[in-house]
Short mmCIF file of C-alpha atoms in Angstrom, two decimals:
data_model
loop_
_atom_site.label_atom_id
_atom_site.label_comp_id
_atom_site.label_asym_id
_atom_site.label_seq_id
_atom_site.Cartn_x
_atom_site.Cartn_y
_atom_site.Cartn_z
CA UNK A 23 15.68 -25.46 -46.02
CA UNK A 24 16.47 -25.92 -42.36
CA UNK A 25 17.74 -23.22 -40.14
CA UNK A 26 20.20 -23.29 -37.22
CA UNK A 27 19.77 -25.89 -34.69
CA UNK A 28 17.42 -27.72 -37.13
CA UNK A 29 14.28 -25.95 -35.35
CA UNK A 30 12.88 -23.85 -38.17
CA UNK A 31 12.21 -24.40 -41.59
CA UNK A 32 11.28 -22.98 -44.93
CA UNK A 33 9.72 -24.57 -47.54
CA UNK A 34 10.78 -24.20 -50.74
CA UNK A 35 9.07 -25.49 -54.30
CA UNK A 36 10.45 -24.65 -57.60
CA UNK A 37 8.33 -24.49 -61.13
CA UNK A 38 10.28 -27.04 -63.09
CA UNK A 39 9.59 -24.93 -66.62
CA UNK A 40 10.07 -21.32 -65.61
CA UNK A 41 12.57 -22.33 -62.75
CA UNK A 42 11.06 -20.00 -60.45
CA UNK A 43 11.47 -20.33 -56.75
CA UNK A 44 8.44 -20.28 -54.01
CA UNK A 45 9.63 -19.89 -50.43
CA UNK A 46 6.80 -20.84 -47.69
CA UNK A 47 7.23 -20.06 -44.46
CA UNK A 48 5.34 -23.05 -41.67
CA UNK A 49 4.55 -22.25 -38.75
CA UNK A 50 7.22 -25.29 -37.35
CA UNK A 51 8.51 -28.23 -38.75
CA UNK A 52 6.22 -31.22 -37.88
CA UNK A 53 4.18 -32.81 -40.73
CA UNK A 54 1.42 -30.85 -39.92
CA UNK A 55 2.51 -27.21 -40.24
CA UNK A 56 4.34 -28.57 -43.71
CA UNK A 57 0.81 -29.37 -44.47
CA UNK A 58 -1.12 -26.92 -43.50
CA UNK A 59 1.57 -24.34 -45.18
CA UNK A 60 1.58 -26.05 -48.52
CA UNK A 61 -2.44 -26.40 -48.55
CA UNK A 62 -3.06 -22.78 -47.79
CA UNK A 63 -0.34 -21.78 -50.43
CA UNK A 64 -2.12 -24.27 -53.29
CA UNK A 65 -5.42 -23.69 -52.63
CA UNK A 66 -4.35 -19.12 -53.07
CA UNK A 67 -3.08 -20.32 -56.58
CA UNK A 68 -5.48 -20.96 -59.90
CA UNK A 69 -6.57 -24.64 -59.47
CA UNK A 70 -4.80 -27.35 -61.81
CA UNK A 71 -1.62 -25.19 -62.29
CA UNK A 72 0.69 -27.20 -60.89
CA UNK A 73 0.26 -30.73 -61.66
CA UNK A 74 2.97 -32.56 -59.60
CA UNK A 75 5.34 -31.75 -56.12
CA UNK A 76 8.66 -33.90 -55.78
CA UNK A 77 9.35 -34.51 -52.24
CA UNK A 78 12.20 -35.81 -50.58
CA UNK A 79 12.12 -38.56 -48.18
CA UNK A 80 11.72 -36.30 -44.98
CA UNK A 81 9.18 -37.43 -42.17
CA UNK A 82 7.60 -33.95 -42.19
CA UNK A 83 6.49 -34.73 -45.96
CA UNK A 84 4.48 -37.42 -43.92
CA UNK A 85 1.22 -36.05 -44.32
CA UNK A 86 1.48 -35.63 -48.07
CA UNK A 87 -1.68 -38.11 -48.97
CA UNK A 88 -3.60 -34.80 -47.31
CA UNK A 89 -2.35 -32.57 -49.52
CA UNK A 90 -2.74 -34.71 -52.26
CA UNK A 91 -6.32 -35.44 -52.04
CA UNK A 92 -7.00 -32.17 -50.90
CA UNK A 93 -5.51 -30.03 -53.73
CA UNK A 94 -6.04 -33.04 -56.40
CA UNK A 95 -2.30 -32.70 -57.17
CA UNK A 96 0.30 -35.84 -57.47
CA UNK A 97 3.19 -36.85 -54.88
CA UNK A 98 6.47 -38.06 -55.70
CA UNK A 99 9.41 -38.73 -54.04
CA UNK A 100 12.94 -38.60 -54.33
CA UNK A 101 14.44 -42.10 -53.65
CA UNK A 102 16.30 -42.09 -50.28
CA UNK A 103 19.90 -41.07 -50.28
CA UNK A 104 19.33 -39.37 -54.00
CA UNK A 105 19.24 -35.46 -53.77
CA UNK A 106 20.64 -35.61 -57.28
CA UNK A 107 16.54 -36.86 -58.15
CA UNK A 108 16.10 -33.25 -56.75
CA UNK A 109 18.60 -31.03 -58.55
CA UNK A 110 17.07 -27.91 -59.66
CA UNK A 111 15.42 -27.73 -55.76
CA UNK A 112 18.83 -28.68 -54.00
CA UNK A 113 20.52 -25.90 -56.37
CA UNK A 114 17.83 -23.26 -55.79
CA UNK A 115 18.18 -23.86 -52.15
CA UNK A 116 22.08 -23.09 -52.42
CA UNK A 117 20.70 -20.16 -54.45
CA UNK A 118 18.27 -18.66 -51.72
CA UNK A 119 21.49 -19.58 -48.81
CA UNK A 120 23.81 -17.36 -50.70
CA UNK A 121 20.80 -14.62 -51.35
CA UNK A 122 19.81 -14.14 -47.56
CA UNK A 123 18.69 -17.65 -45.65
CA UNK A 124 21.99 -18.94 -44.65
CA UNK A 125 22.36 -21.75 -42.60
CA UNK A 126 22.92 -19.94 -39.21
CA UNK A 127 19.74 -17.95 -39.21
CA UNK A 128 16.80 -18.84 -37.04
CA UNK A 129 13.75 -18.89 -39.85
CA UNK A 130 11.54 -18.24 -36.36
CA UNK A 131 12.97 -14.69 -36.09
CA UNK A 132 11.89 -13.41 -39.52
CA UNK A 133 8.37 -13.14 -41.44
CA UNK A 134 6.71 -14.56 -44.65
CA UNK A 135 7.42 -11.41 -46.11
CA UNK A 136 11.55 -11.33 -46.13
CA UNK A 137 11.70 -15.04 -47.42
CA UNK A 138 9.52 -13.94 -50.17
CA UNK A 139 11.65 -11.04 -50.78
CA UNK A 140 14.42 -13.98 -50.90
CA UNK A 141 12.80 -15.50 -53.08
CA UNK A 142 11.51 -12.55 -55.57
CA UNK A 143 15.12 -10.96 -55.98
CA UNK A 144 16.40 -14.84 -57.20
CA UNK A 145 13.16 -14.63 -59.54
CA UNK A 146 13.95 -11.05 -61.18
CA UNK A 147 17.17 -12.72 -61.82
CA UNK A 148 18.01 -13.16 -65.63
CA UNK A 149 19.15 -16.53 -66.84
CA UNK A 150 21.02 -17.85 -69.30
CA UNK A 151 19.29 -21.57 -69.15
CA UNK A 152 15.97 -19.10 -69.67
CA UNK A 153 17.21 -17.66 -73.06
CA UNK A 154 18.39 -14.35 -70.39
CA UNK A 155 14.26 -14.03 -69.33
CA UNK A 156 13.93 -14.19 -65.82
CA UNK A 157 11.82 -17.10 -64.02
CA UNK A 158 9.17 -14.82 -63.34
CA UNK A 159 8.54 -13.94 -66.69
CA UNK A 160 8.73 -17.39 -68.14
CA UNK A 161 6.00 -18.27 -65.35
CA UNK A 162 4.10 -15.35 -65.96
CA UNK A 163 3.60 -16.01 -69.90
CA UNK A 164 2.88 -19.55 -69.32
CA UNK A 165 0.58 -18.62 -66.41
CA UNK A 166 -1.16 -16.00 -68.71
CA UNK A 167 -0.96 -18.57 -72.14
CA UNK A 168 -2.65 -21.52 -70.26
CA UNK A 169 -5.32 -19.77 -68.48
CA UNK A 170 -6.12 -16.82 -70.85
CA UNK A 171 -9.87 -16.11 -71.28
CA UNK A 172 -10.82 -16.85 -75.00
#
């Protein structure tokens, strides 16, 4: 998500099962801070859990053969031109606008806490498309079902 004057940034991923949203906040926009944000977030999380990232054609995805080899996790991309390849991210990011990033807001004036908070009130939502669980839970029970201790 791009904020006002297309100088700050949020990055957002979404769990394609459990539909739930994470917001990362970079430190800018070039390749590297995408990087460097997106590293630091994967390598906080249980190894393996996340198999796959879908990126769209944007040059500050440029560094993604980094964050590939780093995190052993594949890259894809969106075809140029084809948000539709992207749906459940474009619609979550029209989500998090209406929740509290809207497009006027300068993502340099606000902390990695509130666009979590952003985030976390669009996860305790309930949804229909979830059987009326919200995406937390569904992540949490497949979180806890994959990497329970037998």
């Amino acid at each position: 998500i791009v904020g006002i004057h297309h100088k700050s940034a949020v990055i957002t991923l979404v769990e394609r099962l459990s539909k739930a949203i994470i917001a990362l906040k970079p430190e800018g926009r070039k390749a590297v801070d995408i990087e460097n944000s997106i590293n630091e977030w994967l390598q906080s999380v249980p190894k393996n859990l996340f198999k796959s990232i879908t990126f769209d054609c944007g040059k500050e995805f440029s560094n993604w053969k980094s964050i590939s080899n780093t995190n052993d996790i594949d890259i894809y991309f969106a075809d140029p031109g084809t948000p539709s390849q992207r749906g459940l991210n474009e619609h979550s990011n029209g989500l998090l606008r209406k929740d509290g990033l809207p497009k006027e807001m300068d993502f340099n004036q606000v902390n990695q806490g509130f666009i979590s908070s952003v985030a976390s009130k669009r996860n305790h939502i309930p949804r229909k498309s979830l059987n009326y669980q919200t995406p937390l839970e569904v992540f949490l029970s497949y979180v806890n079902g994959k990497f329970c201790l037998a």
